PDB file of C-alpha atoms in Angstrom:
ATOM      1  CA  MET A   1      -0.032  -0.070  -0.022  1.00 44.00           C
ATOM      2  CA  ARG A   2       1.456   3.278  -1.108  1.00 51.00           C
ATOM      3  CA  PHE A   3       1.089   6.415   1.021  1.00 50.00           C
ATOM      4  CA  PHE A   4       1.403   9.971  -0.511  1.00 50.00           C
ATOM      5  CA  ARG A   5       2.416  12.927   1.572  1.00 56.00           C
ATOM      6  CA  LYS A   6       0.108  15.828   1.102  1.00 68.00           C
ATOM      7  CA  ARG A   7       1.626  18.726  -0.846  1.00 76.00           C
ATOM      8  CA  ARG A   8       2.357  21.891   1.263  1.00 87.00           C
ATOM      9  CA  LYS A   9       0.404  24.778  -0.195  1.00 94.00           C
ATOM     10  CA  LYS A  10       2.177  27.869  -1.117  1.00 97.00           C
ATOM     11  CA  LEU A  11       1.657  30.707   1.297  1.00 98.00           C
ATOM     12  CA  GLY A  12       1.521  34.516   0.515  1.00 98.00           C
ATOM     13  CA  LEU A  13       1.514  37.406   2.985  1.00 98.00           C
ATOM     14  CA  ALA A  14      -0.485  40.530   2.303  1.00 98.00           C
ATOM     15  CA  LEU A  15       1.068  43.291   4.600  1.00 98.00           C
ATOM     16  CA  GLY A  16      -1.291  46.275   5.040  1.00 97.00           C
ATOM     17  CA  GLY A  17      -0.460  49.944   5.497  1.00 95.00           C
ATOM     18  CA  GLY A  18      -0.471  51.864   8.949  1.00 92.00           C
ATOM     19  CA  ALA A  19       2.565  53.918   9.215  1.00 91.00           C
ATOM     20  CA  ALA A  20       4.432  53.210  12.709  1.00 93.00           C
ATOM     21  CA  ARG A  21       1.944  50.477  13.508  1.00 95.00           C
ATOM     22  CA  GLY A  22       3.722  48.426  10.583  1.00 97.00           C
ATOM     23  CA  TRP A  23       6.444  47.266  12.966  1.00 98.00           C
ATOM     24  CA  ALA A  24       3.646  44.775  14.012  1.00 98.00           C
ATOM     25  CA  HIS A  25       4.444  42.879  10.768  1.00 98.00           C
ATOM     26  CA  ILE A  26       7.907  42.020  11.997  1.00 98.00           C
ATOM     27  CA  GLY A  27       6.183  40.254  14.996  1.00 98.00           C
ATOM     28  CA  VAL A  28       3.889  38.397  12.647  1.00 98.00           C
ATOM     29  CA  ILE A  29       6.758  37.080  10.546  1.00 98.00           C
ATOM     30  CA  HIS A  30       8.646  36.042  13.700  1.00 98.00           C
ATOM     31  CA  ALA A  31       5.633  33.843  14.670  1.00 98.00           C
ATOM     32  CA  LEU A  32       5.385  32.175  11.387  1.00 98.00           C
ATOM     33  CA  ARG A  33       9.102  31.559  11.197  1.00 97.00           C
ATOM     34  CA  GLU A  34       8.969  30.128  14.889  1.00 97.00           C
ATOM     35  CA  ALA A  35       6.197  27.771  13.864  1.00 97.00           C
ATOM     36  CA  GLU A  36       8.242  26.754  10.836  1.00 96.00           C
ATOM     37  CA  ILE A  37       5.731  28.071   8.379  1.00 96.00           C
ATOM     38  CA  PRO A  38       7.315  28.958   5.178  1.00 96.00           C
ATOM     39  CA  ILE A  39       6.542  32.138   3.312  1.00 98.00           C
ATOM     40  CA  ASN A  40       6.471  31.916  -0.524  1.00 98.00           C
ATOM     41  CA  PHE A  41       5.252  35.332  -1.644  1.00 98.00           C
ATOM     42  CA  VAL A  42       5.025  38.666   0.016  1.00 98.00           C
ATOM     43  CA  ALA A  43       3.152  41.908  -1.203  1.00 98.00           C
ATOM     44  CA  GLY A  44       2.834  45.148   0.850  1.00 98.00           C
ATOM     45  CA  THR A  45       1.295  48.354   0.863  1.00 98.00           C
ATOM     46  CA  SER A  46       2.965  51.436   2.480  1.00 96.00           C
ATOM     47  CA  ILE A  47       4.813  50.211   5.515  1.00 97.00           C
ATOM     48  CA  GLY A  48       3.864  46.837   4.589  1.00 98.00           C
ATOM     49  CA  ALA A  49       5.925  47.232   1.449  1.00 98.00           C
ATOM     50  CA  LEU A  50       8.841  48.572   3.392  1.00 98.00           C
ATOM     51  CA  VAL A  51       8.828  45.500   5.775  1.00 98.00           C
ATOM     52  CA  GLY A  52       7.922  43.138   2.940  1.00 98.00           C
ATOM     53  CA  ALA A  53      10.931  44.378   0.968  1.00 98.00           C
ATOM     54  CA  PHE A  54      13.290  43.667   3.899  1.00 98.00           C
ATOM     55  CA  LEU A  55      11.877  40.128   4.291  1.00 98.00           C
ATOM     56  CA  ALA A  56      12.165  39.549   0.478  1.00 98.00           C
ATOM     57  CA  ALA A  57      15.761  40.671   0.542  1.00 98.00           C
ATOM     58  CA  ASP A  58      16.493  38.560   3.713  1.00 97.00           C
ATOM     59  CA  LYS A  59      17.254  41.616   5.762  1.00 97.00           C
ATOM     60  CA  LEU A  60      14.457  41.573   8.260  1.00 98.00           C
ATOM     61  CA  LYS A  61      16.943  41.183  11.247  1.00 97.00           C
ATOM     62  CA  VAL A  62      18.636  44.538   9.912  1.00 97.00           C
ATOM     63  CA  LEU A  63      15.264  46.255   9.925  1.00 97.00           C
ATOM     64  CA  GLU A  64      14.242  45.032  13.354  1.00 98.00           C
ATOM     65  CA  ARG A  65      17.565  45.996  14.979  1.00 97.00           C
ATOM     66  CA  LEU A  66      17.184  49.592  13.274  1.00 95.00           C
ATOM     67  CA  ALA A  67      13.473  49.804  14.478  1.00 96.00           C
ATOM     68  CA  LEU A  68      14.218  48.909  17.976  1.00 96.00           C
ATOM     69  CA  ASN A  69      16.968  51.527  18.253  1.00 94.00           C
ATOM     70  CA  LEU A  70      14.995  54.388  16.887  1.00 90.00           C
ATOM     71  CA  ASP A  71      14.242  57.315  19.264  1.00 85.00           C
ATOM     72  CA  TRP A  72      12.116  60.307  18.490  1.00 77.00           C
ATOM     73  CA  LEU A  73      15.106  62.419  17.245  1.00 77.00           C
ATOM     74  CA  ASP A  74      15.831  59.740  14.727  1.00 77.00           C
ATOM     75  CA  VAL A  75      12.296  59.813  13.463  1.00 77.00           C
ATOM     76  CA  ILE A  76      12.270  63.677  13.186  1.00 75.00           C
ATOM     77  CA  SER A  77      15.578  63.522  11.140  1.00 75.00           C
ATOM     78  CA  PHE A  78      13.929  61.348   8.433  1.00 71.00           C
ATOM     79  CA  PHE A  79      11.426  64.044   7.635  1.00 69.00           C
ATOM     80  CA  ASP A  80      13.226  66.622   5.442  1.00 65.00           C
ATOM     81  CA  LEU A  81      10.432  69.361   5.422  1.00 65.00           C
ATOM     82  CA  VAL A  82      10.731  71.187   2.109  1.00 63.00           C
ATOM     83  CA  PHE A  83       7.173  72.487   1.526  1.00 60.00           C
ATOM     84  CA  PRO A  84       7.003  71.821  -2.197  1.00 60.00           C
ATOM     85  CA  ARG A  85       3.736  72.097  -4.009  1.00 62.00           C
ATOM     86  CA  SER A  86       2.775  68.350  -3.910  1.00 67.00           C
ATOM     87  CA  GLY A  87       3.816  67.352  -0.389  1.00 65.00           C
ATOM     88  CA  LEU A  88       5.621  68.385   2.719  1.00 71.00           C
ATOM     89  CA  ILE A  89       8.463  65.993   2.489  1.00 78.00           C
ATOM     90  CA  ASP A  90      10.550  64.925  -0.581  1.00 79.00           C
ATOM     91  CA  GLY A  91      11.657  61.711   0.943  1.00 81.00           C
ATOM     92  CA  LYS A  92      15.454  61.964   0.195  1.00 86.00           C
ATOM     93  CA  LYS A  93      16.503  61.052   3.634  1.00 88.00           C
ATOM     94  CA  VAL A  94      14.120  57.981   3.611  1.00 89.00           C
ATOM     95  CA  VAL A  95      15.652  56.883   0.169  1.00 91.00           C
ATOM     96  CA  ALA A  96      19.149  57.298   1.664  1.00 92.00           C
ATOM     97  CA  PHE A  97      18.185  55.156   4.619  1.00 91.00           C
ATOM     98  CA  LEU A  98      16.879  52.440   2.428  1.00 94.00           C
ATOM     99  CA  GLY A  99      19.862  52.613   0.099  1.00 94.00           C
ATOM    100  CA  LYS A 100      22.149  52.086   3.025  1.00 94.00           C
ATOM    101  CA  HIS A 101      20.436  48.917   4.523  1.00 95.00           C
ATOM    102  CA  LEU A 102      18.840  47.195   1.433  1.00 96.00           C
ATOM    103  CA  PRO A 103      20.951  45.459  -1.294  1.00 92.00           C
ATOM    104  CA  GLN A 104      21.358  47.278  -4.605  1.00 89.00           C
ATOM    105  CA  LYS A 105      19.039  44.907  -6.384  1.00 91.00           C
ATOM    106  CA  ASN A 106      15.996  44.949  -8.588  1.00 97.00           C
ATOM    107  CA  ILE A 107      12.821  43.287  -7.177  1.00 98.00           C
ATOM    108  CA  GLU A 108      12.946  40.413  -9.589  1.00 97.00           C
ATOM    109  CA  GLU A 109      16.452  39.492  -8.161  1.00 97.00           C
ATOM    110  CA  LEU A 110      15.229  39.076  -4.564  1.00 97.00           C
ATOM    111  CA  PRO A 111      15.328  35.694  -2.949  1.00 96.00           C
ATOM    112  CA  LEU A 112      11.586  35.940  -2.121  1.00 98.00           C
ATOM    113  CA  PRO A 113       8.898  36.958  -4.813  1.00 98.00           C
ATOM    114  CA  PHE A 114       7.882  40.475  -3.729  1.00 98.00           C
ATOM    115  CA  ALA A 115       5.344  43.233  -4.896  1.00 98.00           C
ATOM    116  CA  ALA A 116       4.895  46.729  -3.727  1.00 98.00           C
ATOM    117  CA  VAL A 117       1.442  48.366  -4.181  1.00 98.00           C
ATOM    118  CA  ALA A 118       1.124  51.911  -5.235  1.00 98.00           C
ATOM    119  CA  THR A 119      -1.598  54.214  -6.688  1.00 98.00           C
ATOM    120  CA  ASP A 120      -1.367  56.161  -9.887  1.00 98.00           C
ATOM    121  CA  ILE A 121      -3.110  59.557  -9.404  1.00 96.00           C
ATOM    122  CA  ILE A 122      -3.176  60.213 -13.094  1.00 96.00           C
ATOM    123  CA  SER A 123      -5.378  57.110 -13.935  1.00 97.00           C
ATOM    124  CA  GLY A 124      -6.706  56.485 -10.639  1.00 96.00           C
ATOM    125  CA  LYS A 125      -5.591  52.932 -10.881  1.00 97.00           C
ATOM    126  CA  GLU A 126      -3.709  50.517  -8.604  1.00 98.00           C
ATOM    127  CA  VAL A 127      -0.032  49.912  -9.723  1.00 98.00           C
ATOM    128  CA  VAL A 128       1.777  46.677  -8.679  1.00 98.00           C
ATOM    129  CA  LEU A 129       5.506  46.853  -8.763  1.00 98.00           C
ATOM    130  CA  THR A 130       7.173  43.615  -9.288  1.00 98.00           C
ATOM    131  CA  LYS A 131      10.199  44.592 -11.304  1.00 97.00           C
ATOM    132  CA  GLY A 132      12.726  47.344 -11.128  1.00 97.00           C
ATOM    133  CA  ASN A 133      14.518  49.241  -8.430  1.00 96.00           C
ATOM    134  CA  ILE A 134      13.301  48.036  -4.991  1.00 97.00           C
ATOM    135  CA  ILE A 135      13.970  51.390  -3.318  1.00 97.00           C
ATOM    136  CA  GLU A 136      12.015  53.346  -5.848  1.00 97.00           C
ATOM    137  CA  ALA A 137       9.211  50.856  -5.395  1.00 98.00           C
ATOM    138  CA  ILE A 138       9.134  51.252  -1.641  1.00 98.00           C
ATOM    139  CA  ARG A 139       9.334  55.117  -1.947  1.00 96.00           C
ATOM    140  CA  ALA A 140       6.268  55.062  -4.182  1.00 97.00           C
ATOM    141  CA  SER A 141       4.246  52.807  -2.053  1.00 98.00           C
ATOM    142  CA  ILE A 142       4.880  54.949   1.119  1.00 96.00           C
ATOM    143  CA  ALA A 143       4.016  58.246  -0.565  1.00 94.00           C
ATOM    144  CA  VAL A 144       1.176  59.327   1.754  1.00 91.00           C
ATOM    145  CA  PRO A 145      -0.640  62.009  -0.113  1.00 90.00           C
ATOM    146  CA  GLY A 146      -0.123  65.485   1.238  1.00 84.00           C
ATOM    147  CA  ILE A 147       2.971  64.475   3.300  1.00 85.00           C
ATOM    148  CA  PHE A 148       5.351  62.735   0.826  1.00 88.00           C
ATOM    149  CA  THR A 149       5.717  64.049  -2.738  1.00 90.00           C
ATOM    150  CA  PRO A 150       4.357  61.718  -5.332  1.00 93.00           C
ATOM    151  CA  VAL A 151       6.938  59.596  -7.316  1.00 95.00           C
ATOM    152  CA  HIS A 152       7.364  59.654 -11.154  1.00 95.00           C
ATOM    153  CA  LEU A 153       7.969  56.005 -12.119  1.00 95.00           C
ATOM    154  CA  ASN A 154       7.480  54.053 -15.371  1.00 93.00           C
ATOM    155  CA  GLY A 155       5.286  56.880 -16.655  1.00 95.00           C
ATOM    156  CA  TYR A 156       3.142  56.804 -13.567  1.00 97.00           C
ATOM    157  CA  LEU A 157       2.729  59.545 -10.867  1.00 97.00           C
ATOM    158  CA  LEU A 158       2.531  57.291  -7.681  1.00 97.00           C
ATOM    159  CA  VAL A 159       1.353  57.728  -4.249  1.00 96.00           C
ATOM    160  CA  ASP A 160       0.549  55.410  -1.331  1.00 96.00           C
ATOM    161  CA  GLY A 161      -1.017  52.127  -2.330  1.00 96.00           C
ATOM    162  CA  GLY A 162      -3.429  52.368   0.598  1.00 94.00           C
ATOM    163  CA  VAL A 163      -5.561  54.900  -1.327  1.00 94.00           C
ATOM    164  CA  LEU A 164      -6.998  51.986  -3.334  1.00 95.00           C
ATOM    165  CA  ASN A 165      -5.666  48.832  -1.688  1.00 96.00           C
ATOM    166  CA  PRO A 166      -4.764  49.019   1.999  1.00 95.00           C
ATOM    167  CA  VAL A 167      -4.152  45.089   2.308  1.00 97.00           C
ATOM    168  CA  PRO A 168      -3.196  43.689  -1.003  1.00 98.00           C
ATOM    169  CA  VAL A 169      -4.679  40.215  -0.927  1.00 98.00           C
ATOM    170  CA  ASN A 170      -5.465  40.138  -4.671  1.00 98.00           C
ATOM    171  CA  VAL A 171      -1.808  40.747  -5.371  1.00 98.00           C
ATOM    172  CA  VAL A 172      -0.313  37.766  -3.516  1.00 98.00           C
ATOM    173  CA  LYS A 173      -3.067  35.575  -5.099  1.00 98.00           C
ATOM    174  CA  GLU A 174      -1.951  36.771  -8.552  1.00 98.00           C
ATOM    175  CA  MET A 175       1.509  36.036  -7.634  1.00 98.00           C
ATOM    176  CA  GLY A 176       0.700  32.460  -7.025  1.00 97.00           C
ATOM    177  CA  ALA A 177      -0.264  32.057  -3.358  1.00 98.00           C
ATOM    178  CA  GLU A 178      -2.655  29.208  -2.636  1.00 97.00           C
ATOM    179  CA  VAL A 179      -3.124  30.228   1.018  1.00 97.00           C
ATOM    180  CA  VAL A 180      -3.198  34.045   1.902  1.00 98.00           C
ATOM    181  CA  ILE A 181      -2.658  35.663   5.237  1.00 98.00           C
ATOM    182  CA  ALA A 182      -3.811  39.254   5.383  1.00 98.00           C
ATOM    183  CA  VAL A 183      -2.311  41.451   7.997  1.00 98.00           C
ATOM    184  CA  ASP A 184      -4.756  44.351   8.740  1.00 96.00           C
ATOM    185  CA  LEU A 185      -3.498  47.172  10.961  1.00 94.00           C
ATOM    186  CA  ASN A 186      -6.376  49.492  10.636  1.00 85.00           C
ATOM    187  CA  THR A 187      -9.133  47.921  12.813  1.00 79.00           C
ATOM    188  CA  SER A 188      -8.382  49.713  16.003  1.00 70.00           C
ATOM    189  CA  ILE A 189      -7.618  53.213  15.040  1.00 66.00           C
ATOM    190  CA  ILE A 190      -7.442  55.643  17.965  1.00 61.00           C
ATOM    191  CA  THR A 191      -7.289  59.298  17.113  1.00 54.00           C
ATOM    192  CA  PRO A 192      -4.639  61.579  18.771  1.00 52.00           C
ATOM    193  CA  ALA A 193      -7.331  63.014  21.118  1.00 48.00           C
ATOM    194  CA  MET A 194      -8.338  59.580  22.254  1.00 46.00           C
ATOM    195  CA  ARG A 195      -4.801  58.471  22.751  1.00 49.00           C
ATOM    196  CA  LYS A 196      -4.440  61.330  25.239  1.00 49.00           C
ATOM    197  CA  VAL A 197      -7.346  59.842  27.359  1.00 40.00           C
ATOM    198  CA  LYS A 198      -6.451  56.367  27.088  1.00 43.00           C
ATOM    199  CA  GLN A 199      -2.673  56.670  27.867  1.00 44.00           C
ATOM    200  CA  PRO A 200      -2.154  59.419  30.443  1.00 39.00           C
ATOM    201  CA  LYS A 201       1.012  57.987  31.702  1.00 46.00           C
ATOM    202  CA  LYS A 202       4.284  59.169  30.086  1.00 48.00           C
ATOM    203  CA  ASP A 203       7.419  57.027  30.019  1.00 51.00           C
ATOM    204  CA  LYS A 204      10.943  58.181  29.927  1.00 48.00           C
ATOM    205  CA  ASP A 205      11.122  57.920  26.183  1.00 51.00           C
ATOM    206  CA  GLU A 206       8.201  60.193  25.748  1.00 52.00           C
ATOM    207  CA  ALA A 207       9.541  62.790  28.248  1.00 51.00           C
ATOM    208  CA  PHE A 208      12.713  62.721  26.105  1.00 47.00           C
ATOM    209  CA  SER A 209      10.759  63.267  23.069  1.00 50.00           C
ATOM    210  CA  ARG A 210       8.815  66.146  24.464  1.00 55.00           C
ATOM    211  CA  PHE A 211      12.022  67.793  25.639  1.00 51.00           C
ATOM    212  CA  HIS A 212      13.557  67.638  22.044  1.00 50.00           C
ATOM    213  CA  LEU A 213      10.265  68.607  20.436  1.00 53.00           C
ATOM    214  CA  LYS A 214      10.185  71.793  22.525  1.00 55.00           C
ATOM    215  CA  LYS A 215      13.682  72.518  21.323  1.00 51.00           C
ATOM    216  CA  LEU A 216      12.496  72.127  17.767  1.00 52.00           C
ATOM    217  CA  LYS A 217       9.426  74.303  18.366  1.00 53.00           C
ATOM    218  CA  ASP A 218      11.618  77.055  19.837  1.00 58.00           C
ATOM    219  CA  LYS A 219      13.726  76.956  16.589  1.00 51.00           C
ATOM    220  CA  LEU A 220      10.570  77.201  14.390  1.00 50.00           C
ATOM    221  CA  LYS A 221       9.279  80.158  16.280  1.00 51.00           C
ATOM    222  CA  GLU A 222      12.168  82.123  14.603  1.00 53.00           C
ATOM    223  CA  LEU A 223      10.386  81.524  11.368  1.00 50.00           C
ATOM    224  CA  PRO A 224       7.276  83.972  10.976  1.00 52.00           C
ATOM    225  CA  TYR A 225       5.428  81.852   8.586  1.00 47.00           C
ATOM    226  CA  LEU A 226       5.798  78.705  10.828  1.00 50.00           C
ATOM    227  CA  LYS A 227       4.476  80.410  13.981  1.00 52.00           C
ATOM    228  CA  LYS A 228       1.100  78.731  13.847  1.00 53.00           C
ATOM    229  CA  TRP A 229       2.843  75.329  13.939  1.00 47.00           C
ATOM    230  CA  THR A 230       4.164  76.038  17.387  1.00 47.00           C
ATOM    231  CA  SER A 231       0.763  76.952  18.801  1.00 51.00           C
ATOM    232  CA  GLU A 232       0.140  75.409  22.236  1.00 52.00           C
ATOM    233  CA  GLU A 233      -3.641  74.984  21.488  1.00 54.00           C
ATOM    234  CA  PRO A 234      -4.736  71.441  22.152  1.00 55.00           C
ATOM    235  CA  THR A 235      -5.193  70.712  18.369  1.00 59.00           C
ATOM    236  CA  PRO A 236      -3.737  67.807  16.298  1.00 66.00           C
ATOM    237  CA  ASN A 237      -0.704  68.738  14.092  1.00 68.00           C
ATOM    238  CA  ILE A 238      -0.921  68.576  10.292  1.00 71.00           C
ATOM    239  CA  PHE A 239       0.680  65.024  10.234  1.00 71.00           C
ATOM    240  CA  ASP A 240      -2.083  63.747  12.661  1.00 72.00           C
ATOM    241  CA  VAL A 241      -4.795  65.436  10.616  1.00 78.00           C
ATOM    242  CA  ILE A 242      -3.668  64.029   7.270  1.00 78.00           C
ATOM    243  CA  LEU A 243      -2.751  60.548   8.525  1.00 77.00           C
ATOM    244  CA  THR A 244      -5.802  59.975  10.777  1.00 78.00           C
ATOM    245  CA  SER A 245      -8.122  61.065   7.786  1.00 83.00           C
ATOM    246  CA  ILE A 246      -6.421  58.872   5.380  1.00 81.00           C
ATOM    247  CA  TYR A 247      -6.472  55.768   7.748  1.00 76.00           C
ATOM    248  CA  LEU A 248     -10.079  56.218   8.716  1.00 83.00           C
ATOM    249  CA  MET A 249     -10.723  56.189   5.014  1.00 86.00           C
ATOM    250  CA  GLU A 250      -8.532  53.087   4.555  1.00 85.00           C
ATOM    251  CA  GLN A 251     -10.360  51.405   7.372  1.00 85.00           C
ATOM    252  CA  GLU A 252     -13.571  51.491   5.385  1.00 88.00           C
ATOM    253  CA  ILE A 253     -11.766  50.501   2.072  1.00 90.00           C
ATOM    254  CA  THR A 254     -10.218  47.524   3.936  1.00 91.00           C
ATOM    255  CA  VAL A 255     -13.582  46.212   5.001  1.00 89.00           C
ATOM    256  CA  TYR A 256     -14.864  46.331   1.374  1.00 90.00           C
ATOM    257  CA  ARG A 257     -11.557  44.860  -0.128  1.00 92.00           C
ATOM    258  CA  LEU A 258     -11.435  42.047   2.230  1.00 92.00           C
ATOM    259  CA  THR A 259     -15.020  41.129   1.361  1.00 92.00           C
ATOM    260  CA  ILE A 260     -14.285  41.053  -2.316  1.00 91.00           C
ATOM    261  CA  ASP A 261     -10.803  39.638  -2.160  1.00 93.00           C
ATOM    262  CA  LYS A 262     -11.174  37.132   0.706  1.00 95.00           C
ATOM    263  CA  PRO A 263      -8.051  35.978   2.379  1.00 97.00           C
ATOM    264  CA  ASP A 264      -7.869  32.598   4.119  1.00 97.00           C
ATOM    265  CA  ILE A 265      -6.657  34.175   7.380  1.00 98.00           C
ATOM    266  CA  VAL A 266      -6.663  37.577   8.709  1.00 98.00           C
ATOM    267  CA  ILE A 267      -4.427  38.799  11.519  1.00 98.00           C
ATOM    268  CA  ARG A 268      -5.418  42.026  13.230  1.00 97.00           C
ATOM    269  CA  PRO A 269      -2.862  43.224  15.746  1.00 97.00           C
ATOM    270  CA  GLN A 270      -4.476  45.646  18.286  1.00 94.00           C
ATOM    271  CA  VAL A 271      -2.016  48.438  17.599  1.00 94.00           C
ATOM    272  CA  GLY A 272      -4.490  51.440  17.656  1.00 89.00           C
ATOM    273  CA  TYR A 273      -2.714  52.746  20.759  1.00 89.00           C
ATOM    274  CA  ILE A 274       0.567  53.448  18.558  1.00 91.00           C
ATOM    275  CA  GLY A 275       0.411  56.852  16.937  1.00 85.00           C
ATOM    276  CA  PHE A 276       0.946  57.019  13.102  1.00 83.00           C
ATOM    277  CA  MET A 277       4.260  58.721  13.724  1.00 84.00           C
ATOM    278  CA  ASP A 278       5.515  56.653  16.625  1.00 90.00           C
ATOM    279  CA  PHE A 279       8.158  54.798  14.844  1.00 92.00           C
ATOM    280  CA  HIS A 280      10.167  54.693  18.097  1.00 92.00           C
ATOM    281  CA  LYS A 281       7.712  52.339  19.598  1.00 94.00           C
ATOM    282  CA  ALA A 282       8.774  49.385  17.646  1.00 96.00           C
ATOM    283  CA  ALA A 283       9.178  46.937  20.669  1.00 97.00           C
ATOM    284  CA  SER A 284       5.550  47.366  21.425  1.00 96.00           C
ATOM    285  CA  GLY A 285       4.340  46.857  17.887  1.00 97.00           C
ATOM    286  CA  ILE A 286       6.483  43.866  17.143  1.00 98.00           C
ATOM    287  CA  ALA A 287       5.218  42.132  20.448  1.00 98.00           C
ATOM    288  CA  GLU A 288       1.552  42.712  19.518  1.00 97.00           C
ATOM    289  CA  GLY A 289       2.101  41.486  16.032  1.00 98.00           C
ATOM    290  CA  TYR A 290       3.698  38.176  17.364  1.00 98.00           C
ATOM    291  CA  ARG A 291       0.868  37.803  19.873  1.00 98.00           C
ATOM    292  CA  ALA A 292      -1.863  38.277  17.305  1.00 98.00           C
ATOM    293  CA  ALA A 293      -0.221  35.835  14.953  1.00 98.00           C
ATOM    294  CA  MET A 294       0.405  33.113  17.547  1.00 98.00           C
ATOM    295  CA  GLU A 295      -3.404  33.043  18.070  1.00 97.00           C
ATOM    296  CA  LYS A 296      -3.867  31.905  14.388  1.00 97.00           C
ATOM    297  CA  ILE A 297      -0.999  29.566  14.111  1.00 97.00           C
ATOM    298  CA  VAL A 298      -3.016  26.364  14.402  1.00 96.00           C
ATOM    299  CA  GLN A 299      -5.502  27.691  11.848  1.00 96.00           C
ATOM    300  CA  ILE A 300      -2.689  28.589   9.537  1.00 96.00           C
ATOM    301  CA  LYS A 301      -1.106  25.163   9.841  1.00 95.00           C
ATOM    302  CA  SER A 302      -4.412  23.562   8.896  1.00 94.00           C
ATOM    303  CA  TYR A 303      -4.533  25.515   5.626  1.00 93.00           C
ATOM    304  CA  VAL A 304      -1.132  24.966   4.552  1.00 92.00           C
ATOM    305  CA  ARG A 305      -1.158  21.295   5.841  1.00 83.00           C
ATOM    306  CA  ILE A 306       2.045  21.255   7.877  1.00 63.00           C
TER     307      ILE A 306
END
């Protein structure tokens, strides 16, 4: 009597957008690796594209180490405010950061099949980047409208993929995935005002951040046209306004897209307490991503037949 071993199904990860909450993706990947669940494809939108690219390039440990060592001053240093017509930040420092820590390869040369999702604001269509310069693809996918300037690439004018596709399930399916895990970071969004109510305690890192932010504000006061930016009124800053508005929109789009393009498993880390710009809170985000993924491990194994 002959016995046939069941074939292991190919697994694809669809990593959603969510700014600083995207560090939770690292924790999800750790959980999968710990459970010896192989990843065959990865597609990402915005911060999901950034984490996915490091995974595909076999550089996730590098990204995790960098994320865990970020402080608020490091975060501020990435944002080169230039006030152009189409965005507040031109992203040169982000590109330099990526170029320093990612291999100088095209997407199609990476060890793991990878796709970055962006939105062409000329045609209004989703653009899936599976070839060409990996850093250009990430830069296009993270170009949050109104904050980062759009990217001219391959005849497109590209912004954040989350405008149309916050969690790119359809993309990993098209890449060949038979089982799709979607990681959705937009289910527990807490606005800046709500965060102040829910987290009244301040840790040492936040005290450090407030000290240096005050120094930055003092410098900005020297510029007449930026005086309003330094107002002490209890109103959210421009980044909070733009990002909260976009991610509330993406929350609704995600519900619709996950109904149309159904994944096999959805992992929803509860990272609403992390502000969109809180990139220095990687440890918390990674831990929550790991916890949320571990809750689904048995289910995932049943799908891929491990």
